[in-house]
Short mmCIF file of C-alpha atoms and ligand atoms in Angstrom, two decimals:
data_model
loop_
_atom_site.label_atom_id
_atom_site.label_comp_id
_atom_site.label_asym_id
_atom_site.label_seq_id
_atom_site.Cartn_x
_atom_site.Cartn_y
_atom_site.Cartn_z
CA MET A 1 0.00 0.00 0.00
CA SER A 2 1.38 3.40 -0.87
CA THR A 3 1.91 6.10 1.72
CA SER A 4 -0.79 8.72 1.80
CA PHE A 5 -0.74 12.12 3.52
CA ARG A 6 -3.79 14.27 4.15
CA ILE A 7 -3.15 17.97 3.59
CA ALA A 8 -5.60 20.77 4.39
CA ILE A 9 -5.15 23.56 1.87
CA LEU A 10 -6.16 27.05 2.98
CA GLU A 11 -5.68 29.29 -0.04
CA GLY A 12 -6.34 32.50 1.87
CA ASP A 13 -6.88 35.94 0.41
CA GLY A 14 -5.39 38.16 -2.30
CA ILE A 15 -2.66 36.36 -4.22
CA GLY A 16 -3.22 33.25 -2.04
CA PRO A 17 -5.27 31.20 -4.55
CA GLU A 18 -2.96 31.84 -7.51
CA ILE A 19 0.27 30.97 -5.68
CA THR A 20 -1.39 27.98 -4.00
CA ARG A 21 -2.30 26.60 -7.43
CA GLU A 22 1.43 26.47 -8.27
CA ALA A 23 2.26 24.82 -4.96
CA VAL A 24 -0.34 22.16 -5.72
CA LYS A 25 1.26 21.52 -9.13
CA VAL A 26 4.54 20.87 -7.34
CA LEU A 27 2.85 18.55 -4.85
CA ARG A 28 1.35 16.53 -7.68
CA ALA A 29 4.71 16.25 -9.42
CA ILE A 30 6.37 15.08 -6.21
CA ALA A 31 3.56 12.56 -5.58
CA SER A 32 4.12 10.87 -8.92
CA GLN A 33 7.90 10.93 -8.59
CA GLU A 34 7.96 9.57 -5.07
CA GLY A 35 5.05 7.12 -5.37
CA VAL A 36 3.18 8.69 -2.47
CA SER A 37 -0.27 10.20 -2.51
CA PHE A 38 -1.41 13.53 -1.17
CA ASP A 39 -5.05 13.79 -0.29
CA LEU A 40 -5.85 17.50 -0.57
CA SER A 41 -8.84 19.15 1.14
CA PHE A 42 -9.42 22.79 0.27
CA ALA A 43 -11.08 24.91 2.96
CA PRO A 44 -12.04 28.60 3.28
CA PHE A 45 -9.89 30.72 5.58
CA GLY A 46 -9.30 34.47 5.99
CA GLY A 47 -11.19 37.59 4.98
CA GLY A 48 -12.87 35.93 2.00
CA ALA A 49 -14.13 33.18 4.30
CA TYR A 50 -15.76 35.80 6.51
CA PHE A 51 -17.81 37.07 3.57
CA SER A 52 -18.69 33.62 2.21
CA HIS A 53 -19.14 31.73 5.51
CA GLY A 54 -19.64 34.36 8.21
CA HIS A 55 -16.37 33.48 9.96
CA SER A 56 -12.75 33.92 8.97
CA PHE A 57 -11.87 30.49 10.44
CA PRO A 58 -15.13 28.58 9.80
CA GLN A 59 -15.97 25.45 11.79
CA GLU A 60 -15.86 23.32 8.66
CA THR A 61 -12.29 24.50 8.10
CA GLN A 62 -11.37 23.70 11.70
CA ARG A 63 -12.66 20.15 11.20
CA ILE A 64 -10.70 19.70 7.96
CA CYS A 65 -7.54 20.98 9.67
CA ASP A 66 -8.15 18.71 12.68
CA GLU A 67 -8.25 15.70 10.36
CA ALA A 68 -5.22 16.65 8.25
CA ASP A 69 -1.65 15.46 8.74
CA ALA A 70 -0.41 18.96 7.90
CA ILE A 71 -1.80 22.30 6.75
CA LEU A 72 -0.61 24.40 3.81
CA LYS A 73 -1.81 27.96 4.17
CA GLY A 74 -1.67 30.92 1.82
CA PRO A 75 -1.47 34.55 2.96
CA ILE A 76 -4.54 36.20 4.45
CA GLY A 77 -5.74 39.79 4.75
CA LEU A 78 -7.82 42.19 2.72
CA SER A 79 -7.33 45.74 1.55
CA HIS A 80 -7.78 48.38 4.24
CA GLU A 81 -11.16 49.33 2.76
CA GLU A 82 -12.49 45.78 2.71
CA SER A 83 -11.15 45.00 6.19
CA LYS A 84 -13.24 47.81 7.56
CA ARG A 85 -16.36 45.86 6.56
CA ILE A 86 -15.41 43.04 8.95
CA PRO A 87 -15.93 43.27 12.72
CA VAL A 88 -12.58 43.72 14.48
CA GLU A 89 -12.61 40.30 16.17
CA GLU A 90 -13.31 38.53 12.83
CA GLN A 91 -10.61 40.36 10.87
CA PRO A 92 -8.43 37.62 9.42
CA GLU A 93 -5.31 38.25 11.54
CA ARG A 94 -7.20 38.19 14.84
CA GLY A 95 -10.08 35.95 13.77
CA ALA A 96 -8.25 33.29 11.74
CA LEU A 97 -4.46 33.33 11.88
CA LEU A 98 -3.84 33.73 15.61
CA PRO A 99 -6.60 31.20 16.43
CA LEU A 100 -5.01 28.72 13.96
CA ARG A 101 -1.67 29.09 15.76
CA LYS A 102 -3.34 28.68 19.14
CA ARG A 103 -5.52 25.73 18.14
CA TYR A 104 -2.52 23.63 17.11
CA ASN A 105 -0.09 25.26 19.51
CA THR A 106 2.40 25.81 16.69
CA PHE A 107 4.96 27.37 18.97
CA ALA A 108 8.06 27.07 16.79
CA ASN A 109 8.15 29.23 13.68
CA PHE A 110 11.07 28.55 11.34
CA ARG A 111 11.80 31.35 8.89
CA PRO A 112 14.71 30.47 6.64
CA VAL A 113 16.48 33.61 5.44
CA TYR A 114 18.08 31.98 2.49
CA LEU A 115 19.60 33.41 -0.66
CA PRO A 116 21.77 31.00 -2.60
CA PRO A 117 24.44 32.29 -5.00
CA GLU A 118 22.05 32.16 -8.01
CA LEU A 119 19.76 34.67 -6.30
CA LEU A 120 22.25 37.11 -4.77
CA ASP A 121 21.28 39.87 -7.13
CA PHE A 122 17.83 40.04 -5.48
CA SER A 123 19.44 41.46 -2.34
CA PRO A 124 19.88 45.21 -1.99
CA LEU A 125 23.25 44.55 -0.30
CA ARG A 126 26.46 45.02 -2.23
CA PRO A 127 27.68 41.65 -3.55
CA GLU A 128 30.89 41.77 -1.50
CA ARG A 129 28.88 41.82 1.74
CA ILE A 130 27.15 38.54 0.89
CA ALA A 131 29.73 36.75 -1.19
CA GLU A 132 28.84 33.44 0.46
CA GLY A 133 25.10 33.95 0.07
CA ILE A 134 22.72 34.46 2.98
CA ASP A 135 21.73 31.43 5.05
CA ILE A 136 20.13 32.11 8.42
CA VAL A 137 17.30 30.33 10.21
CA MET A 138 15.23 32.63 12.38
CA ILE A 139 13.28 30.75 14.99
CA ARG A 140 10.38 32.75 16.36
CA GLU A 141 8.24 31.75 19.36
CA LEU A 142 4.77 31.86 17.85
CA VAL A 143 2.05 31.35 20.46
CA GLY A 144 3.05 33.51 23.43
CA GLY A 145 4.08 37.01 24.37
CA LEU A 146 2.25 40.22 23.57
CA TYR A 147 0.22 38.79 20.71
CA PHE A 148 -1.62 36.40 22.99
CA GLY A 149 -1.48 38.13 26.40
CA ALA A 150 -4.44 39.64 28.26
CA LYS A 151 -5.63 42.95 26.86
CA GLU A 152 -7.56 45.68 28.54
CA SER A 153 -8.60 49.13 27.48
CA GLY A 154 -10.84 51.82 28.89
CA THR A 155 -10.80 55.21 30.55
CA ASP A 156 -8.83 55.82 33.71
CA ALA A 157 -9.75 57.87 36.77
CA ALA A 158 -8.35 61.02 35.17
CA GLY A 159 -10.58 60.49 32.12
CA LEU A 160 -7.74 59.43 29.85
CA ARG A 161 -8.18 56.53 27.44
CA PHE A 162 -5.67 53.78 28.22
CA VAL A 163 -4.68 50.36 26.96
CA ARG A 164 -2.80 47.53 28.67
CA GLU A 165 -1.39 44.46 26.93
CA SER A 166 0.61 41.84 28.74
CA LEU A 167 3.67 39.92 27.67
CA ASP A 168 3.40 36.51 29.31
CA TYR A 169 5.78 33.56 29.19
CA ASP A 170 6.31 30.73 31.61
CA GLU A 171 9.52 28.77 31.82
CA ALA A 172 8.13 25.76 29.96
CA GLU A 173 7.19 27.91 26.97
CA ILE A 174 10.66 29.43 26.92
CA ARG A 175 12.42 26.10 27.38
CA ARG A 176 10.67 24.35 24.49
CA ILE A 177 11.50 27.03 21.93
CA LEU A 178 15.10 27.21 23.11
CA GLU A 179 15.41 23.44 22.80
CA VAL A 180 14.13 23.59 19.23
CA ALA A 181 16.72 26.28 18.48
CA PHE A 182 19.63 24.39 20.02
CA GLU A 183 18.65 21.26 18.09
CA GLU A 184 18.57 23.25 14.85
CA ALA A 185 21.94 24.85 15.66
CA ARG A 186 23.37 21.39 16.31
CA ARG A 187 22.21 20.24 12.85
CA ARG A 188 23.81 23.31 11.23
CA ARG A 189 26.91 25.41 12.05
CA LYS A 190 26.61 24.90 15.85
CA LEU A 191 26.20 28.62 16.41
CA LEU A 192 23.13 30.06 18.13
CA HIS A 193 22.29 33.73 18.70
CA SER A 194 19.71 34.33 21.41
CA VAL A 195 17.95 37.65 20.87
CA HIS A 196 16.55 39.42 23.94
CA LYS A 197 16.08 42.76 25.70
CA SER A 198 17.07 41.86 29.26
CA ASN A 199 18.31 45.37 29.96
CA VAL A 200 14.64 46.42 30.05
CA LEU A 201 12.20 43.51 29.94
CA MET A 202 11.68 41.04 32.79
CA SER A 203 10.46 38.50 30.24
CA SER A 204 13.99 38.55 28.81
CA VAL A 205 15.50 38.09 32.27
CA LEU A 206 13.53 34.85 32.67
CA TRP A 207 14.40 33.93 29.07
CA ASN A 208 18.09 34.22 29.89
CA ASP A 209 17.77 32.24 33.16
CA VAL A 210 16.13 29.37 31.28
CA LEU A 211 18.64 29.78 28.46
CA SER A 212 21.61 29.10 30.72
CA GLU A 213 19.92 25.92 32.00
CA VAL A 214 19.14 24.67 28.49
CA ALA A 215 22.58 25.65 27.16
CA ALA A 216 24.23 23.33 29.68
CA GLY A 217 22.83 20.42 27.67
CA TYR A 218 24.40 21.69 24.43
CA PRO A 219 28.11 22.22 25.15
CA ASP A 220 28.86 21.64 21.46
CA VAL A 221 26.80 24.69 20.39
CA GLU A 222 28.37 28.12 20.67
CA LEU A 223 25.86 30.49 22.26
CA ARG A 224 25.97 34.24 21.70
CA HIS A 225 23.68 36.77 23.34
CA ILE A 226 22.50 39.79 21.43
CA ILE A 227 20.09 42.58 22.36
CA VAL A 228 17.25 42.88 19.87
CA ASP A 229 17.96 46.42 18.70
CA ALA A 230 21.65 45.61 18.25
CA ALA A 231 20.63 42.52 16.28
CA ALA A 232 18.65 44.69 13.87
CA THR A 233 21.73 46.81 13.24
CA ALA A 234 24.14 43.87 12.97
CA LEU A 235 22.02 41.99 10.45
CA ILE A 236 22.34 44.64 7.77
CA PRO A 237 26.10 45.03 7.20
CA ASN A 238 27.05 41.44 7.94
CA PRO A 239 24.29 38.82 7.83
CA GLY A 240 26.94 36.12 7.44
CA GLN A 241 27.81 36.33 11.14
CA PHE A 242 24.46 34.70 11.98
CA ASP A 243 23.34 31.13 11.52
CA VAL A 244 20.47 30.18 13.86
CA MET A 245 18.72 32.96 15.77
CA VAL A 246 16.00 32.44 18.41
CA MET A 247 13.64 35.00 19.88
CA GLU A 248 10.22 35.65 21.37
CA ASN A 249 7.15 36.34 19.26
CA MET A 250 7.23 40.07 18.55
CA PHE A 251 10.98 40.30 18.15
CA GLY A 252 10.71 37.49 15.61
CA ASP A 253 7.88 39.19 13.75
CA ILE A 254 9.95 42.32 13.29
CA LEU A 255 13.41 40.86 12.68
CA SER A 256 12.11 38.31 10.17
CA ASP A 257 10.59 41.11 8.10
CA LEU A 258 13.89 42.96 8.32
CA ALA A 259 15.53 39.79 7.04
CA GLY A 260 13.06 39.77 4.16
CA GLY A 261 14.48 43.16 3.26
CA LEU A 262 17.96 41.61 3.18
CA LEU A 263 16.74 39.03 0.70
CA GLY A 264 15.15 41.75 -1.38
CA SER A 265 11.59 40.57 -0.79
CA LEU A 266 9.44 38.70 1.71
CA GLY A 267 8.33 36.82 -1.40
CA LEU A 268 11.52 34.81 -0.89
CA MET A 269 10.60 33.67 2.60
CA PRO A 270 8.58 30.52 3.22
CA SER A 271 7.97 29.37 6.78
CA ALA A 272 7.12 26.40 8.95
CA CYS A 273 4.98 26.68 12.09
CA ILE A 274 5.64 23.59 14.13
CA GLY A 275 3.47 22.19 16.91
CA ALA A 276 3.91 19.05 18.96
CA GLU A 277 1.10 17.29 17.09
CA LYS A 278 0.34 19.33 14.03
CA SER A 279 2.21 21.85 11.94
CA TYR A 280 1.25 24.29 9.29
CA TYR A 281 3.25 25.98 6.53
CA GLU A 282 2.85 29.45 5.10
CA PRO A 283 4.69 32.19 3.23
CA SER A 284 5.92 34.96 5.55
CA HIS A 285 4.52 37.63 3.26
CA GLY A 286 1.05 39.13 3.07
CA SER A 287 -1.78 38.71 0.58
CA ALA A 288 -0.71 41.66 -1.64
CA PRO A 289 -4.26 42.72 -2.61
CA ASP A 290 -2.83 45.31 -5.02
CA ILE A 291 -1.51 42.63 -7.39
CA ALA A 292 -4.04 39.86 -6.64
CA GLY A 293 -5.64 38.06 -9.57
CA LYS A 294 -3.17 39.46 -12.10
CA GLY A 295 -0.95 36.39 -12.32
CA VAL A 296 2.20 38.35 -11.54
CA ALA A 297 2.98 37.12 -8.00
CA ASN A 298 5.92 34.80 -7.50
CA PRO A 299 4.97 31.45 -5.94
CA TYR A 300 8.48 30.85 -4.47
CA SER A 301 7.50 31.24 -0.82
CA MET A 302 4.45 29.00 -1.23
CA ILE A 303 6.44 26.32 -3.04
CA GLY A 304 9.23 26.67 -0.46
CA SER A 305 6.60 26.11 2.24
CA VAL A 306 5.74 22.83 0.49
CA ALA A 307 9.41 21.85 0.71
CA LEU A 308 9.41 22.63 4.43
CA MET A 309 6.25 20.55 4.89
CA LEU A 310 7.73 17.55 3.09
CA GLU A 311 10.82 17.74 5.26
CA LYS A 312 9.35 18.54 8.66
CA SER A 313 5.95 16.81 8.59
CA PHE A 314 6.48 13.89 6.23
CA GLY A 315 10.18 13.08 6.59
CA MET A 316 10.65 13.45 2.81
CA ASP A 317 14.00 15.24 3.01
CA ALA A 318 15.26 14.21 -0.41
CA ALA A 319 12.10 15.43 -2.16
CA ALA A 320 12.31 18.71 -0.24
CA GLY A 321 15.92 19.12 -1.38
CA ARG A 322 14.85 18.60 -4.98
CA ILE A 323 12.23 21.34 -4.68
CA TRP A 324 14.86 23.79 -3.39
CA ALA A 325 17.17 22.81 -6.22
CA ALA A 326 14.37 23.29 -8.76
CA LEU A 327 13.54 26.77 -7.44
CA ARG A 328 17.20 27.74 -7.67
CA ALA A 329 17.47 26.29 -11.16
CA VAL A 330 14.53 28.34 -12.44
CA PHE A 331 16.05 31.61 -11.24
CA ALA A 332 19.44 30.50 -12.57
CA GLN A 333 17.83 29.93 -16.00
CA GLY A 334 17.06 33.65 -15.98
CA VAL A 335 13.32 33.48 -15.31
CA THR A 336 11.37 35.53 -12.78
CA THR A 337 8.01 37.21 -12.22
CA ALA A 338 7.08 40.90 -12.37
CA ASP A 339 6.98 41.30 -8.57
CA LEU A 340 10.55 40.01 -8.17
CA LYS A 341 12.58 41.70 -10.83
CA ALA A 342 16.35 41.43 -10.82
CA GLY A 343 19.30 40.79 -13.06
CA GLY A 344 17.58 41.30 -16.39
CA ARG A 345 15.70 38.03 -16.02
CA ARG A 346 12.83 37.25 -18.35
CA VAL A 347 9.49 37.99 -16.69
CA VAL A 348 6.83 35.27 -16.83
CA GLY A 349 3.47 34.92 -15.08
CA THR A 350 2.73 33.04 -11.86
CA ALA A 351 1.51 29.90 -13.64
CA ALA A 352 4.42 29.82 -16.09
CA PHE A 353 6.86 30.14 -13.20
CA GLY A 354 5.18 27.18 -11.49
CA ASP A 355 5.44 25.20 -14.74
CA CYS A 356 9.17 25.98 -14.90
CA VAL A 357 9.60 24.64 -11.36
CA VAL A 358 7.77 21.44 -12.28
CA ASP A 359 9.91 21.09 -15.45
CA ALA A 360 13.08 21.57 -13.36
CA LEU A 361 11.85 18.90 -10.94
CA GLU A 362 11.43 16.50 -13.82
CA GLN A 363 14.91 17.07 -15.28
C1 IPM B 401 3.48 37.16 10.33
C2 IPM B 401 2.38 38.15 10.17
C3 IPM B 401 1.38 37.96 11.29
C4 IPM B 401 2.09 38.13 12.61
C5 IPM B 401 0.15 38.88 11.22
C6 IPM B 401 -0.56 38.74 9.90
C7 IPM B 401 -0.79 38.65 12.37
O1 IPM B 401 2.87 39.46 10.15
O2 IPM B 401 3.21 35.95 10.24
O3 IPM B 401 4.61 37.58 10.56
O4 IPM B 401 2.25 39.26 13.08
O5 IPM B 401 2.52 37.15 13.17
MN1 MN B 402 5.00 39.58 10.33
#
């Protein structure tokens, strides 16, 4: 009997459906090459789902995700104008994405900041600063901190409007993300940067206490401490000094976007959101409503998310490696899409780019 994996596909909003279509082409090619089968269930999710189903994370979608072995998710979010037609608590970030992360407790977010030699001209950095390429893994805690803490707002005794949001972590939540990071560092260059703000935040003081306990179990990994603002500065002139970086939720949100700038575009950043039982995979970029439906968006980050899924959820490392190689080969052939222009490459549409990736896979 052949192996079969159930995948919930959440196309999302904006450019989500068109880039997902290309990711599905790649999945089908891999299925026939590897002799496995992928059982795909499409389900509504995001702002569009609110208008069609009354909820941005409909119950039917929750059931499909519950039953899947892994989830492949496109970007979500509507234009500012359209978002205003959705009640605040149902807006896709608050009503769908954060609840998805919470439901499956996907605490470990891997964001590879990866630019191989064939793609170096996408980066705004001068070539001599990145002669070796860029190859960092940012590991972001994804289900704690400010994004999930208690929130309160109102009017105080002096009649002033106020807001309070809390940044909560317990030691178990800190330990598990640090362990993931040390394991990743051990698989790679054995260098881990821990990003914190312990000169100000008590959450970082606890982070560092737990860090020294966890580090004792990884004497083979070199640990370096860096304050978050200093990390933002250091990343720009010399990204090559970093290999694996670990940080809490909001620091990771911000620094991973900064890293997207180093690559030249967040369109070059897939991601994996790993939970103990279930994981989901998504591009790090948004739904780009301004170019949606035009067939100009690059599907790289969606196809890269497929590669991460094959590796991390299905143990198909070799197939994942072939997808990365195919993506590199397509750019090396001098092909790109209108949203990712560099190096005088020939511009093709989203679907044609996906076809090139499938062709490269079949070489
Ligand atoms: C990301 C996104 C989300 C986040 C938004 C859409 C809620 O920016 O995945 O980085 O802040 O986590
Ligand atoms: Mn973000």
